[in-house]
CSV table of C-alpha atoms and ligand atoms in Angstrom, one decimal:
chain,number,residue,atom,x,y,z
A,1,UNK,CA,43.4,153.2,14.9
A,2,UNK,CA,46.0,155.8,14.5
A,3,UNK,CA,45.0,157.6,11.3
A,4,UNK,CA,44.5,154.5,9.2
A,5,UNK,CA,44.6,150.7,9.3
A,6,UNK,CA,45.0,147.8,6.9
A,7,UNK,CA,41.9,145.7,6.1
A,8,UNK,CA,42.7,142.0,5.9
A,9,UNK,CA,39.2,140.6,5.6
A,10,UNK,CA,36.6,141.3,2.9
A,11,UNK,CA,34.1,144.1,3.9
A,12,UNK,CA,31.1,142.1,2.7
A,13,UNK,CA,31.9,138.4,3.3
A,14,UNK,CA,34.7,138.5,5.8
A,15,UNK,CA,36.8,136.2,3.6
A,16,UNK,CA,40.6,136.4,3.6
A,17,UNK,CA,40.7,135.4,0.0
A,18,UNK,CA,41.8,138.8,-1.2
A,19,UNK,CA,44.4,139.6,-3.8
A,20,UNK,CA,45.9,142.9,-4.7
A,21,UNK,CA,45.1,144.0,-8.3
A,22,UNK,CA,46.3,147.6,-8.4
A,23,UNK,CA,48.7,149.6,-6.3
A,24,UNK,CA,48.8,153.4,-6.6
A,25,UNK,CA,51.4,153.9,-3.9
A,26,UNK,CA,51.0,156.5,-1.2
A,27,UNK,CA,48.6,159.4,-1.8
A,28,UNK,CA,47.2,162.4,0.0
A,29,UNK,CA,43.4,162.6,0.6
A,30,UNK,CA,41.6,163.5,-2.6
A,31,UNK,CA,39.3,166.1,-1.0
A,32,UNK,CA,41.9,167.6,1.3
A,33,UNK,CA,42.4,170.8,-0.6
A,34,UNK,CA,45.1,173.0,1.0
A,35,UNK,CA,44.8,176.5,2.2
A,36,UNK,CA,47.7,178.9,1.4
A,37,UNK,CA,48.5,178.9,5.1
A,38,UNK,CA,49.0,175.2,5.3
A,39,UNK,CA,51.3,174.9,2.2
A,40,UNK,CA,54.4,174.7,4.4
A,41,UNK,CA,53.0,171.8,6.5
A,42,UNK,CA,53.9,168.4,5.2
A,43,UNK,CA,50.8,166.6,4.0
A,44,UNK,CA,49.7,163.2,5.3
A,45,UNK,CA,49.8,160.4,2.8
A,46,UNK,CA,48.2,157.0,3.0
A,47,UNK,CA,48.6,153.7,1.1
A,48,UNK,CA,46.1,153.4,-1.8
A,49,UNK,CA,45.8,149.9,-3.2
A,50,UNK,CA,42.9,147.7,-4.4
A,51,UNK,CA,42.1,144.2,-3.5
A,52,UNK,CA,39.7,141.8,-5.2
A,53,UNK,CA,37.8,139.3,-3.0
A,54,UNK,CA,37.5,136.0,-4.9
A,55,UNK,CA,34.6,134.9,-2.6
A,56,UNK,CA,32.0,137.6,-3.1
A,57,UNK,CA,33.7,139.6,-6.0
A,58,UNK,CA,34.0,142.9,-4.0
A,59,UNK,CA,36.7,145.2,-5.2
A,60,UNK,CA,37.9,147.3,-2.3
A,61,UNK,CA,40.8,149.4,-0.9
A,62,UNK,CA,43.4,147.7,1.3
A,63,UNK,CA,43.6,150.5,3.9
A,64,UNK,CA,41.0,152.5,5.7
A,65,UNK,CA,41.6,156.2,6.7
A,66,UNK,CA,39.9,157.6,9.8
A,67,UNK,CA,36.4,158.8,8.7
A,68,UNK,CA,36.8,162.0,10.7
A,69,UNK,CA,39.8,163.0,8.6
A,70,UNK,CA,38.0,162.3,5.4
A,71,UNK,CA,34.5,163.7,6.0
A,72,UNK,CA,34.2,166.1,8.9
A,73,UNK,CA,35.2,169.1,6.8
A,74,UNK,CA,34.1,168.2,3.3
A,75,UNK,CA,35.0,170.2,0.2
A,76,UNK,CA,32.5,168.6,-2.1
A,77,UNK,CA,29.2,170.3,-2.6
A,78,UNK,CA,26.5,168.7,-4.8
A,79,UNK,CA,25.1,172.0,-5.9
A,80,UNK,CA,28.4,173.0,-7.6
A,81,UNK,CA,27.7,170.6,-10.4
A,82,UNK,CA,24.5,171.5,-12.3
A,83,UNK,CA,24.2,168.1,-14.1
A,84,UNK,CA,24.4,166.3,-10.8
A,85,UNK,CA,21.6,168.5,-9.3
A,86,UNK,CA,19.4,167.8,-12.3
A,87,UNK,CA,20.1,164.1,-12.0
A,88,UNK,CA,19.0,164.2,-8.3
A,89,UNK,CA,16.0,166.3,-9.1
A,90,UNK,CA,14.8,163.7,-11.6
A,91,UNK,CA,15.3,160.9,-9.0
A,92,UNK,CA,13.5,162.9,-6.4
A,93,UNK,CA,10.6,163.4,-8.8
A,94,UNK,CA,10.5,159.6,-9.4
A,95,UNK,CA,10.5,159.0,-5.7
A,96,UNK,CA,7.6,161.4,-5.2
A,97,UNK,CA,5.6,159.8,-8.0
A,98,UNK,CA,6.2,156.2,-7.2
A,99,UNK,CA,6.5,156.0,-3.4
A,100,UNK,CA,5.1,159.1,-1.6
A,101,UNK,CA,1.4,158.6,-0.8
A,102,UNK,CA,0.9,161.1,2.1
A,103,UNK,CA,2.7,164.2,3.5
A,104,UNK,CA,3.4,162.0,6.6
A,105,UNK,CA,5.7,159.6,4.7
A,106,UNK,CA,9.3,159.9,5.7
A,107,UNK,CA,12.2,160.0,3.3
A,108,UNK,CA,15.7,159.7,4.8
A,109,UNK,CA,18.8,160.4,2.8
A,110,UNK,CA,22.2,159.0,3.9
A,111,UNK,CA,25.0,161.3,2.8
A,112,UNK,CA,22.6,164.1,2.0
A,113,UNK,CA,25.5,166.6,1.5
A,114,UNK,CA,24.0,170.1,1.0
A,115,UNK,CA,20.4,168.8,0.7
A,116,UNK,CA,20.0,169.2,-3.1
A,117,UNK,CA,17.9,166.0,-3.5
A,118,UNK,CA,15.7,166.5,-0.5
A,119,UNK,CA,15.1,170.1,-1.3
A,120,UNK,CA,13.1,168.9,-4.3
A,121,UNK,CA,10.6,166.9,-2.2
A,122,UNK,CA,10.6,168.6,1.1
A,123,UNK,CA,7.2,170.1,0.5
A,124,UNK,CA,5.6,166.7,-0.4
A,125,UNK,CA,6.6,164.6,2.6
A,126,UNK,CA,8.7,164.6,5.8
A,127,UNK,CA,12.5,164.6,4.9
A,128,UNK,CA,15.6,163.9,7.0
A,129,UNK,CA,19.2,164.2,5.9
A,130,UNK,CA,22.2,162.6,7.5
A,131,UNK,CA,25.7,163.7,6.8
A,132,UNK,CA,28.9,163.8,8.9
A,133,UNK,CA,30.2,166.8,6.9
A,134,UNK,CA,29.4,169.7,9.3
A,135,UNK,CA,30.0,172.4,6.6
A,136,UNK,CA,27.7,170.8,4.0
A,137,UNK,CA,25.1,169.9,6.5
A,138,UNK,CA,25.0,173.5,7.6
A,139,UNK,CA,24.1,174.6,4.1
A,140,UNK,CA,21.3,172.1,4.0
A,141,UNK,CA,19.9,173.2,7.4
A,142,UNK,CA,20.1,176.9,6.3
A,143,UNK,CA,18.0,175.8,3.3
A,144,UNK,CA,15.3,174.3,5.6
A,145,UNK,CA,16.3,170.6,5.3
A,146,UNK,CA,16.3,168.9,8.7
A,147,UNK,CA,19.7,167.3,8.9
A,148,UNK,CA,21.6,165.2,11.4
A,149,UNK,CA,25.3,165.9,11.3
A,150,UNK,CA,26.7,162.4,11.9
A,151,UNK,CA,27.7,159.1,10.3
A,152,UNK,CA,24.7,156.8,9.7
A,153,UNK,CA,24.7,153.7,11.9
A,154,UNK,CA,22.4,151.0,13.2
A,155,UNK,CA,22.3,153.0,16.5
A,156,UNK,CA,21.3,156.1,14.7
A,157,UNK,CA,18.7,154.2,12.7
A,158,UNK,CA,17.0,153.0,15.9
A,159,UNK,CA,17.0,156.5,17.3
A,160,UNK,CA,15.4,157.9,14.2
A,161,UNK,CA,12.8,155.1,14.1
A,162,UNK,CA,11.8,155.7,17.7
A,163,UNK,CA,11.6,159.5,17.2
A,164,UNK,CA,10.1,159.8,13.7
A,165,UNK,CA,8.9,156.3,12.8
A,166,UNK,CA,10.0,154.1,9.9
A,167,UNK,CA,11.1,155.5,6.5
A,168,UNK,CA,9.0,154.9,3.4
A,169,UNK,CA,12.1,155.5,1.4
A,170,UNK,CA,15.8,155.5,2.3
A,171,UNK,CA,18.1,157.1,-0.3
A,172,UNK,CA,21.8,156.9,-0.4
A,173,UNK,CA,23.7,158.2,-3.4
A,174,UNK,CA,27.5,158.0,-3.8
A,175,UNK,CA,27.9,157.1,-0.2
A,176,UNK,CA,27.8,153.3,0.1
A,177,UNK,CA,31.2,153.2,-1.4
A,178,UNK,CA,32.5,155.4,1.5
A,179,UNK,CA,31.6,152.8,4.2
A,180,UNK,CA,34.0,150.5,5.8
A,181,UNK,CA,31.6,148.4,7.9
A,182,UNK,CA,29.1,147.9,5.1
A,183,UNK,CA,27.2,145.1,6.8
A,184,UNK,CA,26.5,147.3,9.9
A,185,UNK,CA,25.3,150.2,7.8
A,186,UNK,CA,23.1,148.1,5.5
A,187,UNK,CA,21.6,146.5,8.6
A,188,UNK,CA,20.8,150.0,9.9
A,189,UNK,CA,18.9,150.7,6.7
A,190,UNK,CA,17.0,147.4,7.1
A,191,UNK,CA,16.1,148.5,10.6
A,192,UNK,CA,14.8,151.9,9.5
A,193,UNK,CA,12.9,150.9,6.3
A,194,UNK,CA,9.2,150.3,6.7
A,195,UNK,CA,7.8,146.9,5.6
A,196,UNK,CA,6.8,148.0,2.1
A,197,UNK,CA,9.5,150.6,1.9
A,198,UNK,CA,12.3,151.1,-0.7
A,199,UNK,CA,16.0,151.5,-0.3
A,200,UNK,CA,17.2,153.4,-3.3
A,201,UNK,CA,20.9,153.9,-3.7
A,202,UNK,CA,23.4,154.7,-6.4
A,203,UNK,CA,27.0,153.5,-6.5
A,204,UNK,CA,29.6,153.9,-9.2
A,205,UNK,CA,29.6,150.6,-11.1
A,206,UNK,CA,32.9,148.8,-11.1
A,207,UNK,CA,32.2,147.6,-14.7
A,208,UNK,CA,32.4,151.2,-15.8
A,209,UNK,CA,35.5,151.8,-13.8
A,210,UNK,CA,37.4,149.0,-15.6
A,211,UNK,CA,35.8,149.3,-19.0
A,212,UNK,CA,36.2,153.1,-19.4
A,213,UNK,CA,39.5,153.3,-17.6
A,214,UNK,CA,38.3,155.9,-15.1
A,215,UNK,CA,40.8,154.6,-12.5
A,216,UNK,CA,40.8,158.1,-11.0
A,217,UNK,CA,37.6,157.2,-9.1
A,218,UNK,CA,39.9,155.3,-6.9
A,219,UNK,CA,40.8,157.2,-3.7
A,220,UNK,CA,40.7,156.7,0.0
A,221,UNK,CA,37.1,157.9,0.4
A,222,UNK,CA,36.0,155.1,-1.9
A,223,UNK,CA,36.4,151.9,0.0
A,224,UNK,CA,34.1,149.7,-2.1
A,225,UNK,CA,33.8,149.4,-5.9
A,226,UNK,CA,30.6,147.6,-6.4
A,227,UNK,CA,29.4,145.1,-8.9
A,228,UNK,CA,25.9,143.9,-8.8
A,229,UNK,CA,27.3,140.5,-7.8
A,230,UNK,CA,28.9,141.8,-4.7
A,231,UNK,CA,25.8,143.8,-3.8
A,232,UNK,CA,23.6,140.8,-4.2
A,233,UNK,CA,25.9,138.8,-2.0
A,234,UNK,CA,25.6,141.5,0.7
A,235,UNK,CA,21.8,141.9,0.5
A,236,UNK,CA,21.2,138.2,0.3
A,237,UNK,CA,23.2,137.7,3.5
A,238,UNK,CA,21.0,140.4,5.2
A,239,UNK,CA,17.8,138.8,3.9
A,240,UNK,CA,17.0,141.8,1.7
A,241,UNK,CA,16.1,141.7,-1.9
A,242,UNK,CA,17.4,143.6,-4.9
A,243,UNK,CA,14.1,144.2,-6.6
A,244,UNK,CA,15.3,146.2,-9.5
A,245,UNK,CA,18.3,148.0,-11.0
A,246,UNK,CA,19.0,150.7,-13.6
A,247,UNK,CA,22.3,151.7,-15.1
A,248,UNK,CA,22.3,155.5,-14.9
A,249,UNK,CA,24.7,157.8,-16.8
A,250,UNK,CA,26.3,159.7,-13.8
A,251,UNK,CA,30.0,159.6,-12.8
A,252,UNK,CA,30.5,157.5,-16.0
A,253,UNK,CA,27.9,154.8,-15.2
A,254,UNK,CA,26.3,154.1,-11.8
A,255,UNK,CA,24.1,151.4,-10.6
A,256,UNK,CA,20.8,152.6,-9.2
A,257,UNK,CA,19.5,149.9,-7.0
A,258,UNK,CA,16.0,149.5,-5.7
A,259,UNK,CA,15.9,147.1,-2.7
A,260,UNK,CA,13.4,146.1,-0.1
A,261,UNK,CA,12.5,143.5,2.6
A,262,UNK,CA,10.8,141.1,0.2
A,263,UNK,CA,9.5,140.6,-3.3
A,264,UNK,CA,11.2,139.3,-6.5
A,265,UNK,CA,14.2,140.5,-8.5
A,266,UNK,CA,13.2,141.9,-11.9
A,267,UNK,CA,14.4,140.5,-15.2
A,268,UNK,CA,16.9,143.5,-15.4
A,269,UNK,CA,18.6,142.2,-12.3
A,270,UNK,CA,19.0,138.7,-13.7
A,271,UNK,CA,20.2,140.0,-17.1
A,272,UNK,CA,22.7,142.4,-15.5
A,273,UNK,CA,24.2,139.6,-13.4
A,274,UNK,CA,24.7,137.7,-16.6
A,275,UNK,CA,26.3,140.7,-18.3
A,276,UNK,CA,28.8,141.0,-15.4
A,277,UNK,CA,29.8,137.4,-15.7
A,278,UNK,CA,30.4,137.9,-19.5
A,279,UNK,CA,32.5,141.0,-18.7
A,280,UNK,CA,34.6,138.9,-16.3
A,281,UNK,CA,33.7,141.0,-13.2
A,282,UNK,CA,33.8,138.0,-11.0
A,283,UNK,CA,37.4,137.1,-12.1
A,284,UNK,CA,40.6,138.5,-10.7
A,285,UNK,CA,42.4,138.6,-14.0
A,286,UNK,CA,39.9,141.1,-15.4
A,287,UNK,CA,41.2,143.6,-12.8
A,288,UNK,CA,44.8,142.9,-13.5
A,289,UNK,CA,44.1,143.7,-17.2
A,290,UNK,CA,42.5,147.0,-16.1
A,291,UNK,CA,45.7,148.0,-14.2
A,292,UNK,CA,47.7,147.6,-17.4
A,293,UNK,CA,45.3,149.9,-19.2
A,294,UNK,CA,45.8,152.5,-16.5
A,295,UNK,CA,49.6,152.5,-17.3
A,296,UNK,CA,49.1,152.8,-21.0
A,297,UNK,CA,46.6,155.7,-20.6
A,298,UNK,CA,49.2,157.4,-18.3
A,299,UNK,CA,51.8,157.3,-20.9
A,300,UNK,CA,49.5,158.7,-23.7
A,301,UNK,CA,48.3,161.5,-21.6
A,302,UNK,CA,51.6,162.6,-20.0
A,303,UNK,CA,53.4,162.4,-23.4
A,304,UNK,CA,50.7,164.6,-24.9
A,305,UNK,CA,50.8,167.2,-22.1
A,306,UNK,CA,54.6,167.5,-22.2
A,307,UNK,CA,54.7,167.7,-25.9
A,308,UNK,CA,52.3,170.7,-25.7
A,309,UNK,CA,54.3,172.3,-23.0
A,310,UNK,CA,57.5,172.0,-25.1
A,311,UNK,CA,55.6,173.8,-27.9
A,312,UNK,CA,55.0,176.6,-25.4
A,313,UNK,CA,51.3,176.0,-25.0
A,314,UNK,CA,49.4,177.3,-21.9
A,315,UNK,CA,47.4,174.5,-20.3
A,316,UNK,CA,45.0,174.8,-17.4
A,317,UNK,CA,42.7,172.3,-15.6
A,318,UNK,CA,38.9,172.5,-15.6
A,319,UNK,CA,37.1,171.2,-12.5
A,320,UNK,CA,38.9,170.1,-9.4
A,321,UNK,CA,37.0,166.9,-8.5
A,322,UNK,CA,38.3,164.5,-5.9
A,323,UNK,CA,39.0,162.0,-8.7
A,324,UNK,CA,41.2,164.6,-10.4
A,325,UNK,CA,43.6,164.4,-7.5
A,326,UNK,CA,44.2,160.7,-7.9
A,327,UNK,CA,45.0,161.3,-11.6
A,328,UNK,CA,47.2,164.3,-11.0
A,329,UNK,CA,49.2,162.6,-8.2
A,330,UNK,CA,49.6,159.2,-9.8
A,331,UNK,CA,50.5,160.7,-13.2
A,332,UNK,CA,52.7,163.4,-11.6
A,333,UNK,CA,51.0,166.3,-13.3
A,334,UNK,CA,51.7,169.5,-11.3
A,335,UNK,CA,51.9,173.3,-11.7
A,336,UNK,CA,54.7,172.8,-14.2
A,337,UNK,CA,52.1,171.6,-16.6
A,338,UNK,CA,48.8,173.1,-15.4
A,339,UNK,CA,49.0,176.8,-14.6
A,340,UNK,CA,45.8,176.6,-12.5
A,341,UNK,CA,42.5,174.7,-12.2
A,342,UNK,CA,39.1,176.4,-12.3
A,343,UNK,CA,36.2,175.0,-10.1
A,344,UNK,CA,32.7,176.2,-9.4
A,345,UNK,CA,32.8,175.1,-5.7
A,346,UNK,CA,33.2,178.2,-3.5
A,347,UNK,CA,35.0,176.2,-0.8
A,348,UNK,CA,37.7,174.9,-3.3
A,349,UNK,CA,38.5,178.4,-4.8
A,350,UNK,CA,41.6,179.9,-3.3
A,351,UNK,CA,43.0,176.5,-2.3
A,352,UNK,CA,45.7,174.2,-3.8
A,353,UNK,CA,45.3,170.6,-4.9
A,354,UNK,CA,46.5,168.0,-2.4
A,355,UNK,CA,49.9,166.6,-3.3
A,356,UNK,CA,50.4,168.5,-6.6
A,357,UNK,CA,49.6,172.0,-5.2
A,358,UNK,CA,48.1,173.5,-8.3
A,359,UNK,CA,46.1,176.7,-7.5
A,360,UNK,CA,42.3,176.3,-7.7
A,361,UNK,CA,40.5,179.4,-8.8
A,362,UNK,CA,37.0,180.6,-9.8
A,363,UNK,CA,36.0,180.0,-13.5
A,364,UNK,CA,35.6,183.8,-13.7
A,365,UNK,CA,39.3,183.9,-14.6
A,366,UNK,CA,38.5,182.6,-18.0
A,367,UNK,CA,36.8,185.9,-18.9
A,368,UNK,CA,40.2,187.6,-18.9
A,369,UNK,CA,42.8,184.8,-19.4
A,370,UNK,CA,42.5,182.3,-22.2
A,371,UNK,CA,44.7,179.1,-22.3
A,372,UNK,CA,45.5,177.2,-25.4
A,373,UNK,CA,44.3,173.9,-23.9
A,374,UNK,CA,42.0,173.0,-21.1
A,375,UNK,CA,42.5,169.6,-19.4
A,376,UNK,CA,39.0,168.5,-18.4
A,377,UNK,CA,39.4,166.8,-15.0
A,378,UNK,CA,35.6,166.6,-14.5
A,379,UNK,CA,35.4,164.2,-17.5
A,380,UNK,CA,32.1,162.8,-16.2
A,381,UNK,CA,30.3,166.0,-17.2
A,382,UNK,CA,32.1,166.3,-20.5
A,383,UNK,CA,29.0,166.8,-22.6
A,384,UNK,CA,27.4,169.4,-20.4
A,385,UNK,CA,30.7,171.3,-20.0
A,386,UNK,CA,31.6,171.3,-23.7
A,387,UNK,CA,28.1,172.7,-24.4
A,388,UNK,CA,28.4,175.3,-21.6
A,389,UNK,CA,31.9,176.3,-22.8
A,390,UNK,CA,31.3,176.4,-26.6
A,391,UNK,CA,32.2,180.1,-26.5
A,392,UNK,CA,35.7,179.1,-25.4
A,393,UNK,CA,36.0,176.5,-28.2
A,394,UNK,CA,34.8,179.1,-30.7
A,395,UNK,CA,37.8,181.2,-29.6
A,396,UNK,CA,40.1,178.4,-30.4
A,397,UNK,CA,40.6,176.8,-27.0
A,398,UNK,CA,40.9,173.0,-27.2
A,399,UNK,CA,39.8,170.5,-24.5
A,400,UNK,CA,41.8,167.5,-23.5
A,401,UNK,CA,39.7,164.6,-22.2
A,402,UNK,CA,41.5,161.6,-20.7
A,403,UNK,CA,38.6,159.2,-20.1
A,404,UNK,CA,37.6,156.8,-21.7
A,405,UNK,CA,40.5,157.4,-24.1
A,406,UNK,CA,42.9,160.4,-24.4
A,407,UNK,CA,41.4,162.8,-27.0
A,408,UNK,CA,41.5,166.5,-27.9
A,409,UNK,CA,38.3,168.2,-29.0
B,1,JHZ,P1,32.4,165.3,-9.4
B,1,JHZ,C1,32.5,163.2,-5.7
B,1,JHZ,O1,33.7,163.0,-6.4
B,1,JHZ,C2,32.8,163.0,-4.3
B,1,JHZ,P2,34.2,164.1,-7.4
B,1,JHZ,C3,32.3,161.8,-3.7
B,1,JHZ,N1,33.3,161.2,-2.9
B,1,JHZ,C4,31.8,160.7,-4.6
B,1,JHZ,O2,31.6,159.6,-4.1
B,1,JHZ,C5,31.8,161.0,-6.0
B,1,JHZ,O3,31.5,162.3,-6.2
B,1,JHZ,C6,30.9,160.0,-6.8
B,1,JHZ,C7,33.4,171.1,-10.6
B,1,JHZ,N2,32.6,171.6,-11.7
B,1,JHZ,O4,30.9,165.4,-9.2
B,1,JHZ,C8,32.5,170.9,-9.3
B,1,JHZ,C9,33.1,172.7,-12.4
B,1,JHZ,O5,34.0,173.4,-11.9
B,1,JHZ,O6,32.9,164.8,-10.7
B,1,JHZ,C10,33.2,169.7,-8.6
B,1,JHZ,O7,34.3,170.2,-7.8
B,1,JHZ,N3,32.4,173.1,-13.5
B,1,JHZ,C11,31.1,162.2,-2.9
B,1,JHZ,O8,34.7,165.3,-6.6
B,1,JHZ,C12,33.8,168.9,-9.7
B,1,JHZ,O9,33.9,169.8,-10.9
B,1,JHZ,C13,31.3,172.5,-14.0
B,1,JHZ,O10,30.7,172.9,-15.0
B,1,JHZ,O11,35.2,163.4,-8.3
B,1,JHZ,C14,33.0,167.7,-10.1
B,1,JHZ,O12,33.1,166.8,-9.1
B,1,JHZ,C15,30.9,171.2,-13.3
B,1,JHZ,C16,29.7,170.4,-13.9
B,1,JHZ,C17,31.6,170.8,-12.2
B,1,JHZ,O13,32.9,164.4,-8.2
């Protein structure tokens, strides 16, 4: 592989029955924030298009970018988003209550980032994080979370098993979408999981993606956009069982899946599969309909922003999430519209957004410099952010939110 390659077969079922349903053209990497020094260097761009597999229903990217380029130096830190940390703490508490029976039990987290989730249970049981992002793994290690800086694989699973024993719980949140060879990685989890153990993972639900129009969740890091149908196909083929699921309100809506070696599927699983059929998630045309919605939202948002600019309004961005870079690049929203973007992640402050090159700064700036409008790129935390920033709204600043519909509040 040079820096990327084209995927011709489905990641789950290996079928060639894949059809393109959305094409976003060529894009830079969504988490590749630029330093001032690198602004003169031409950025790498990669094709970003979405295929639908009519055999197992997996929605997936057509091209794969080298994982080292994507993840080795990772700008995303879980702890920068308070609502996400609280979400993970509540899952950790649930794990401790329902699954941890002795301090000797092992909980392994794939994609453990800065260790936020494991930090909550590290005093109750043995914990081990795995993350290829050297910079974020370093934060976890500093905070006392034993972490392996690597990609998870079946080989690594065998090594952990021989050194530490099998895991009572394997957790993997917002990471199963990042994997190209999904069968190999899920097999690794099967290898590591103890006979009565639970594999608990969260993935952004493709039903939310198409229903709410949050197309910006599409970027090179996200290779798979899962429905429960596609996940069931995958786990069935590995002789694992989806025992239960929950739809959780994070990143729009995510599926929290509880899987194991055996047992039955709950009523929620059966009912959810039925809901997906009714929504058309197993049909190609549903995704074509979604791509039309993206275009109409684009027009509404860009027209609004330019209208405000013509009126001389000052607009800034709030939050520099990876997804924001898909939206900014595809909608061609640059520094001519947004003066700057604030973000709570220390590693993003002082950088520029990939492709559009808008300066990213600390939210502290808002103490001295008030815009007329704030475009909320981190729309998934809208409720928490509107509450946190009610002082700004009292001073007359308005928020523009683009998902699920363009609105000003
Ligand atoms: P957030 C991440 O995507 C990356 P992103 C990853 N690839 C993935 O799979 C998805 O999550 C699911 C900032 N912020 O969580 C912090 C504020 O500035 O929506 C973050 O930079 N102020 C693993 O990057 C960004 O917004 C605030 O008050 O799209 C949010 O990023 C809050 C709450 C956040 O994920």
